[in-house]
Coordinates of C-alpha atoms in Angstrom, one line a residue:
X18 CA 40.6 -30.6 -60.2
X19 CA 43.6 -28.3 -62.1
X20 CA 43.2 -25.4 -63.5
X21 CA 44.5 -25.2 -66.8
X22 CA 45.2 -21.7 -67.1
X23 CA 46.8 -18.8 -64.5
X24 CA 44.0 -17.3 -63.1
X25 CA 45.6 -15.8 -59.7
X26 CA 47.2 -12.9 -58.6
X27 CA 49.8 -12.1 -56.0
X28 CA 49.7 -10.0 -53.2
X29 CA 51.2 -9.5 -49.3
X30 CA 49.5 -11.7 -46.7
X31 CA 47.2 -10.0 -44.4
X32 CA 46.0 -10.8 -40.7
X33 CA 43.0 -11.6 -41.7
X34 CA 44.0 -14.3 -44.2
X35 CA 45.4 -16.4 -41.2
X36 CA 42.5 -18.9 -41.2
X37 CA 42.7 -19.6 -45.2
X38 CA 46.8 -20.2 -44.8
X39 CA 46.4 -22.7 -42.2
X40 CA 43.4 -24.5 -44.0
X41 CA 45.5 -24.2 -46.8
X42 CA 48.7 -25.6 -45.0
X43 CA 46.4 -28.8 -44.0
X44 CA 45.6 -29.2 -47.8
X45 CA 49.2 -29.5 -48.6
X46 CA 51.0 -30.8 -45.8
X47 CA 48.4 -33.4 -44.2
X48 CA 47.8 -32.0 -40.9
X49 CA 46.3 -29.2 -39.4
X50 CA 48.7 -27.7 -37.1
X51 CA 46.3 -25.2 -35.2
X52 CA 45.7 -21.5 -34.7
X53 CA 47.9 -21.3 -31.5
X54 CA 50.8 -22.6 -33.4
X55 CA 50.3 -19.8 -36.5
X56 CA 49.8 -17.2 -34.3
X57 CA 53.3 -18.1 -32.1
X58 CA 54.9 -18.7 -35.7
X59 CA 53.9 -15.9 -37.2
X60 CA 52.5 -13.3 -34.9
X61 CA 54.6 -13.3 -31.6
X62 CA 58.4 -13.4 -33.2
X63 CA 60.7 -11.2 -32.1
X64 CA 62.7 -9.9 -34.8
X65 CA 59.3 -8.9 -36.3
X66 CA 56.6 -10.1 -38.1
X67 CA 57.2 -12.8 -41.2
X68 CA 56.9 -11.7 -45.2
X69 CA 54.5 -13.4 -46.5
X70 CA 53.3 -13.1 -50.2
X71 CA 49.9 -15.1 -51.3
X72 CA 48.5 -16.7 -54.8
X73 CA 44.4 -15.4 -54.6
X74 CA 42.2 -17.2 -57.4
X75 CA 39.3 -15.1 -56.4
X76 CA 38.1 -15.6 -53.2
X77 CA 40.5 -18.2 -52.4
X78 CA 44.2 -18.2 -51.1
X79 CA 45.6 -20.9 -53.2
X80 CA 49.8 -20.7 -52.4
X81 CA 51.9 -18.6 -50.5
X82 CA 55.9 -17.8 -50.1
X83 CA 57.0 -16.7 -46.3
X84 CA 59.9 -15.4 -44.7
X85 CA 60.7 -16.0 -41.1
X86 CA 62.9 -13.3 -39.4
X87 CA 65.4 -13.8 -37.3
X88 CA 68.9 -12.0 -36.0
X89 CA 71.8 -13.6 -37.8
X90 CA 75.4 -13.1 -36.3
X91 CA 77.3 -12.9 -39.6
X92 CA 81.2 -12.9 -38.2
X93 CA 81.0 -10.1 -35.8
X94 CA 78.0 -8.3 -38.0
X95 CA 74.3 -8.6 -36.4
X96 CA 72.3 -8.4 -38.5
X97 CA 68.4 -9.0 -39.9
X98 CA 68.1 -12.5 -42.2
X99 CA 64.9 -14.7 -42.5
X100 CA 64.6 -18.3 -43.2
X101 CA 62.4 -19.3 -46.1
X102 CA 59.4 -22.0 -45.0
X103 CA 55.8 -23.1 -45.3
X104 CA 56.4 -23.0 -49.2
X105 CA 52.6 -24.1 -50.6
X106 CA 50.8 -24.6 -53.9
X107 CA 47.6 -25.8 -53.8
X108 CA 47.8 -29.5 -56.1
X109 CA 45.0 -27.7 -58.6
X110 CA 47.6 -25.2 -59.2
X111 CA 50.3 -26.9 -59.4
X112 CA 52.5 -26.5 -62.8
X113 CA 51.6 -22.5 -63.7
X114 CA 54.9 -21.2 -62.2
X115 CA 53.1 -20.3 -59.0
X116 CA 56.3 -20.8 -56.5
X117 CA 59.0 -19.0 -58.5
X118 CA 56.5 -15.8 -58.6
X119 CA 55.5 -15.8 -55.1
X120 CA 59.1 -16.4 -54.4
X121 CA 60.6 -13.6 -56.1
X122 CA 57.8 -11.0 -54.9
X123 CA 58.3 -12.1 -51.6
X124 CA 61.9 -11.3 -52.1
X125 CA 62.1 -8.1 -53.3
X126 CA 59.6 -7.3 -50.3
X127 CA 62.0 -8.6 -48.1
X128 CA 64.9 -6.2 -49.2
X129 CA 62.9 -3.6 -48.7
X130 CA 62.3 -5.0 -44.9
X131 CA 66.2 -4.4 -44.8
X132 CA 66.7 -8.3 -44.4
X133 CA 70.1 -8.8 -45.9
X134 CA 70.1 -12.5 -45.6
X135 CA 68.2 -15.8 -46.4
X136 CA 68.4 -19.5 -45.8
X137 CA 66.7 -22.4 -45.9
X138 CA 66.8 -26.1 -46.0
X139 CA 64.5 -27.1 -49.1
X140 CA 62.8 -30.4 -49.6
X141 CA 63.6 -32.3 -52.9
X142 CA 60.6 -30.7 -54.7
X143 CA 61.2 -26.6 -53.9
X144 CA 65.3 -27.9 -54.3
X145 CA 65.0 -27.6 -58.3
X146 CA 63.9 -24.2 -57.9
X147 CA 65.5 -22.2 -55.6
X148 CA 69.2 -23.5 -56.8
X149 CA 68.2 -23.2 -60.5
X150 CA 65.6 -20.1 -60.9
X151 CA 66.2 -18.1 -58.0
X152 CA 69.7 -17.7 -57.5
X153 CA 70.3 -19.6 -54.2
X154 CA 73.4 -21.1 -53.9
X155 CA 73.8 -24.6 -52.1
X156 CA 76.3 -24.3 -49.8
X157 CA 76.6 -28.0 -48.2
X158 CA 74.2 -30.3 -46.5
X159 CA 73.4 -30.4 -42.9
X160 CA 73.8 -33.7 -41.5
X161 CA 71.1 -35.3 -39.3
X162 CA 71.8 -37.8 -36.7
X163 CA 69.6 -40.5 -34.9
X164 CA 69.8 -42.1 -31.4
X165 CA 67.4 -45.0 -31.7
X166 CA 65.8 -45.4 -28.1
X167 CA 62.9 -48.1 -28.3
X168 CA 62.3 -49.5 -32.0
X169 CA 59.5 -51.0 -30.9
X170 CA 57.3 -47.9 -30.9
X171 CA 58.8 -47.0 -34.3
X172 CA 55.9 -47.8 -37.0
X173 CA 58.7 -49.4 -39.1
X174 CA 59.7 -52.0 -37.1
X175 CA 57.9 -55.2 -37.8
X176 CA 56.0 -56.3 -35.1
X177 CA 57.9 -59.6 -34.6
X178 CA 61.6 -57.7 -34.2
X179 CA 60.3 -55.3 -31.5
X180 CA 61.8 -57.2 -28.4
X181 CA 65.0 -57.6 -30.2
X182 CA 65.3 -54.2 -31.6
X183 CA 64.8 -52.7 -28.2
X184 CA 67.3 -55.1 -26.6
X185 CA 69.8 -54.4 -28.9
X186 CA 69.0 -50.5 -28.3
X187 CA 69.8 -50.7 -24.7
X188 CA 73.5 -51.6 -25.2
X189 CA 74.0 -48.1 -27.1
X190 CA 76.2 -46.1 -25.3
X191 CA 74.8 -43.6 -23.4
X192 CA 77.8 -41.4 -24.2
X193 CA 78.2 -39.7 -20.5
X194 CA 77.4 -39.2 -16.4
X195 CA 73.9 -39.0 -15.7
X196 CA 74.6 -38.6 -12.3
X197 CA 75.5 -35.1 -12.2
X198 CA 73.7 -31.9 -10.2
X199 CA 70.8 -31.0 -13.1
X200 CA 67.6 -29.0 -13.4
X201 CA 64.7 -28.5 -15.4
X202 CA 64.0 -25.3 -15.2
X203 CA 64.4 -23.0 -18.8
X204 CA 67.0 -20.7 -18.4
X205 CA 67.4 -18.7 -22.0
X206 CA 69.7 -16.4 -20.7
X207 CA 72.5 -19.4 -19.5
X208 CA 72.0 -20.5 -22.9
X209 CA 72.1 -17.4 -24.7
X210 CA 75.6 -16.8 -22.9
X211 CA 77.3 -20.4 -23.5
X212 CA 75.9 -19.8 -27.0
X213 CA 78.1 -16.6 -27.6
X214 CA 81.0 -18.0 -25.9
X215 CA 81.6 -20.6 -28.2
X216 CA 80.5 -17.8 -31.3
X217 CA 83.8 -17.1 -33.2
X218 CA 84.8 -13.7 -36.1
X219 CA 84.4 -16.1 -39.0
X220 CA 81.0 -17.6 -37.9
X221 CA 77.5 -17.6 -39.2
X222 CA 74.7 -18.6 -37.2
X223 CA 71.3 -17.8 -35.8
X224 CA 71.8 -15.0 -33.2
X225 CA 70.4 -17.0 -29.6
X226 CA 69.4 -13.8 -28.1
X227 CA 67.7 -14.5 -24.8
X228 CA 64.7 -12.9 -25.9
X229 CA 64.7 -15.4 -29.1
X230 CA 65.2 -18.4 -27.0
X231 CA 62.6 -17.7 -24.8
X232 CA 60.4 -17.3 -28.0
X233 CA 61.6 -19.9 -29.9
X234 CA 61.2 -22.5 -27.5
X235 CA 58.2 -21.4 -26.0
X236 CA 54.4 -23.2 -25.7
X237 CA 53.0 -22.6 -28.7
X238 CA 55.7 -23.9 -31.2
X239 CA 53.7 -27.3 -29.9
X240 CA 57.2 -29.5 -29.7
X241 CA 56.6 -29.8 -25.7
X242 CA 60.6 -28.6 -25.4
X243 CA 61.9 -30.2 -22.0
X244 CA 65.2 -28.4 -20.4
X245 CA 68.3 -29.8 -19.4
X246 CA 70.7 -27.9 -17.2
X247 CA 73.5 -29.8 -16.2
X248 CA 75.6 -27.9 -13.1
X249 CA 74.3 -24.5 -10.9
X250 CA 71.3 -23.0 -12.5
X251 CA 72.6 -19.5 -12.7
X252 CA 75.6 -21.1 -14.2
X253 CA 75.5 -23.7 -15.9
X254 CA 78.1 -26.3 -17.5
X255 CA 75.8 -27.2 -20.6
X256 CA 72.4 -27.1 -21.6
X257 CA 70.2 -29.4 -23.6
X258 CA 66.3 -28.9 -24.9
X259 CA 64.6 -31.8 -26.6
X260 CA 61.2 -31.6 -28.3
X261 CA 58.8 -34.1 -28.7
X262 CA 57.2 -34.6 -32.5
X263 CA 53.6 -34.1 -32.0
X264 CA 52.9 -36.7 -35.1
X265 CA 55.0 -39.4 -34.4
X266 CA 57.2 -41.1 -31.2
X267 CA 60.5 -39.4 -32.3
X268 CA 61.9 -37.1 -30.1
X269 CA 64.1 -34.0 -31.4
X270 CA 67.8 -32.5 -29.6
X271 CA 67.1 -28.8 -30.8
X272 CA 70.0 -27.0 -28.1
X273 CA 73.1 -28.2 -27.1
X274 CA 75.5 -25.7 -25.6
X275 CA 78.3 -26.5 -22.5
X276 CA 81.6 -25.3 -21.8
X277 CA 83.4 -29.1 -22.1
X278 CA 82.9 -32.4 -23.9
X279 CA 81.9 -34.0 -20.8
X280 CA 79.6 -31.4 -19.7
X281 CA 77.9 -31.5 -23.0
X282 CA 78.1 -35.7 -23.0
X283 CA 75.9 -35.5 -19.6
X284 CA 73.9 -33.3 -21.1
X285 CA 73.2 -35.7 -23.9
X286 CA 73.0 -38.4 -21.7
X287 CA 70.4 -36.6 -19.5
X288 CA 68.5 -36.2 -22.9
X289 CA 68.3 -39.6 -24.3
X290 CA 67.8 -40.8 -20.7
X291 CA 64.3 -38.9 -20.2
X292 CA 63.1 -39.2 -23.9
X293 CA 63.2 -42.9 -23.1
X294 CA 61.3 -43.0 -20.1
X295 CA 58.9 -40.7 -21.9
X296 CA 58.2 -43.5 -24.4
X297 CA 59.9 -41.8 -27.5
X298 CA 61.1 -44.5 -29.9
X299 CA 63.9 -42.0 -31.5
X300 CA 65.9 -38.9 -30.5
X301 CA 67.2 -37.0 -33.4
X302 CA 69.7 -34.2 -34.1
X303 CA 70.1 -31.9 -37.2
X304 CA 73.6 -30.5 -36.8
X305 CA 76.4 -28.5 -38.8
X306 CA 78.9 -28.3 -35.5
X307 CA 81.9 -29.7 -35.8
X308 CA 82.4 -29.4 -31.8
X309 CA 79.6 -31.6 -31.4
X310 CA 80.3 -34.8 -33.9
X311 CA 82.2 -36.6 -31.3
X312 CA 79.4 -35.7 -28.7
X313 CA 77.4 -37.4 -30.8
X314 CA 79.2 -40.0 -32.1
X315 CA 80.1 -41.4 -28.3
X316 CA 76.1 -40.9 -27.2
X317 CA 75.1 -43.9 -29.9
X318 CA 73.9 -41.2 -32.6
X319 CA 74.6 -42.7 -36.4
X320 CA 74.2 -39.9 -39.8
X321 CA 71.0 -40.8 -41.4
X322 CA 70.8 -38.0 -44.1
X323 CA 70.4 -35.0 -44.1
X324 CA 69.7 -31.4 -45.6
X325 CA 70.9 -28.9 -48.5
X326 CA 71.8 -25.7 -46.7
X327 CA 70.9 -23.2 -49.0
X328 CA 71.3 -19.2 -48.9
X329 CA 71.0 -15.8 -50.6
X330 CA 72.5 -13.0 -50.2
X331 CA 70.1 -9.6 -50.9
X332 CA 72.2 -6.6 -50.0
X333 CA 76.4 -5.9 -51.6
X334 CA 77.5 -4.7 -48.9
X335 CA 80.8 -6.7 -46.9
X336 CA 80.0 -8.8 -44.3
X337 CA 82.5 -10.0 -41.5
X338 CA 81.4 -13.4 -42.3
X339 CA 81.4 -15.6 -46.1
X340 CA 77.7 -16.8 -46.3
X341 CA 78.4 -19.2 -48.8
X342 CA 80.9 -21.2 -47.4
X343 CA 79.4 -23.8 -46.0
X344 CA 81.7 -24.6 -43.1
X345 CA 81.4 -20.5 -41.8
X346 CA 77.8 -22.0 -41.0
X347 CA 76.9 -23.6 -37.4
X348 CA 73.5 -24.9 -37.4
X349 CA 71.6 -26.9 -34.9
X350 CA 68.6 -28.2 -34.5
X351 CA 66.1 -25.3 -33.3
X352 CA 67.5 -23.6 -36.4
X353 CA 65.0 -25.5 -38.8
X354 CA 61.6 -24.5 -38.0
X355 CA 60.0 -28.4 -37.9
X356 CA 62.2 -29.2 -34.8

């Protein structure tokens, strides 16, 4: 039932409010997501713990605004950003105004935290809002790609076009070797180092820290990350990790790094090649890397959408890098929280 009239207050999130947020996350998004995967979210991060700011009517949390840190390599600058997420308003309390205010006091919280940077990638809803109220500026979209693997498990594809569909998928390219030296074993600091290789003066981008990796694509996210290490181990060629979406048969690319086309084509490759086998129905990739387009493009992966980059700058002070132009920006994958 709505409430008709504002009847909550704001205030910072507290440890003890962790069970109300994720009953209040299943409320809103559809699904409970667990208390191993808040605590890894939200607990466990390296670059410290998130700003969060919460609607109480009462006794109950009704909304919250949250801020997920993260090291951002602005040019040659290191420095502390967040990405905004887990945006909620209870559907009784929708229409008071609720988002904007937790927004901005989560905000101002934030510069005082010393994070000089935000981003996000809003849904169509929260869009409206940031852009127009909150002084974000839309940079560009991010472009997401999809490697259809076996239709038939999708839960769009008619019953009666299965077969077909998954014939037709097995004459997509696969893009590159699969018979190259590889390993499964994580390696976050092989990674980490092709990472900063290919990290330029004029770049933005999440700073993949071997200590943030190892986080990031750790157990308790839930995604069931897989590792792909194409070449020696202690020096590898490229590295892939793929996810698996725990609510559906799609598969996610959430790393890509190597040191050639063809390395990174095998790792690819490798990817689609185990997803498959595996039983995932779809591999997707969320990318703003130019370097990788023809990667993609020669594995079978088609654009299907994609979204708004947006950002906000809190602090004045010169960075080495323009965080509103849209191509300074290389994003992939891991860099939204869902994949």
């Amino acid at each position: 039932m709505a409430t008709d009239a504002r009847r909550w207050t704001l205030r910072p999130a507290v440890a003890d409010d962790a069970p109300a947020l994720q009953e209040l996350f299943a409320v809103v998004f559809g699904h409970d997501r667990g208390a191993e995967h808040h605590s890894w979210k939200f607990d466990r991060n390296p670059a410290g713990p998130p700003v969060v700011v919460v609607a109480q009517d009462g006794a109950r949390i009704v909304g919250q605004y949250a801020l997920w840190p993260m090291r951002l390599a602005i040019g040659t600058d290191l420095i502390l950003g967040a990405q905004s997420l887990d945006t909620m308003t209870h559907p009784d309390y929708r229409g008071q105004g609720m988002f904007t205010a937790l927004a901005r006091e989560c905000m101002d919280l934030a510069t005082q935290r010393g994070i000089e940077v935000l981003f996000g990638f809003p849904n169509e809803a929260s869009y409206p809002a940031f852009v127009g109220r909150l002084d974000w500026d839309h940079t560009g979209d991010v472009r997401q790609y999809s490697r259809m693997l076996k239709p038939s498990l999708h839960p769009r594809t008619p019953a009666w076009a299965g077969a077909l569909s998954d014939a037709a998928a097995r004459w997509l390219p696969r893009g590159g070797r699969t018979d190259v030296p590889v390993s499964g074993n994580p390696a976050p600091a092989e990674l980490s180092r092709l990472a900063a290789a290919r990290h330029d003066r004029q770049t933005c981008a999440v700073d993949r820290s071997p200590e943030y990796l190892a986080w990031r694509l750790g157990s308790g996210s839930g995604q069931h990350y897989e590792w792909v290490v194409v070449g020696p181990p202690e020096d590898p060629h490229a590295v892939a990790v793929w996810g698996k979406d725990p609510f559906s048969t799609r598969a996610r690319l959430v790393e890509l790094e190597g040191r050639t086309a063809d390395a990174l084509a095998s790792a690819v490759a490798l990817t689609t090649q185990n997803a498959l086998q595996q039983g995932r129905s779809e591999l997707l990739a969320f990318a703003q890397r130019p370097d990788l387009r023809a990667v993609l493009r020669r594995a079978g992966f088609v654009p299907r959408g994609g979204l708004p980059l947006i950002v906000r700058k809190q602090t004045g002070r010169l960075m080495r890098g323009n965080v509103h132009r849209h191509s300074a920006w290389s994003v992939f994958g891991s860099d939204l929280d869902t994949y």
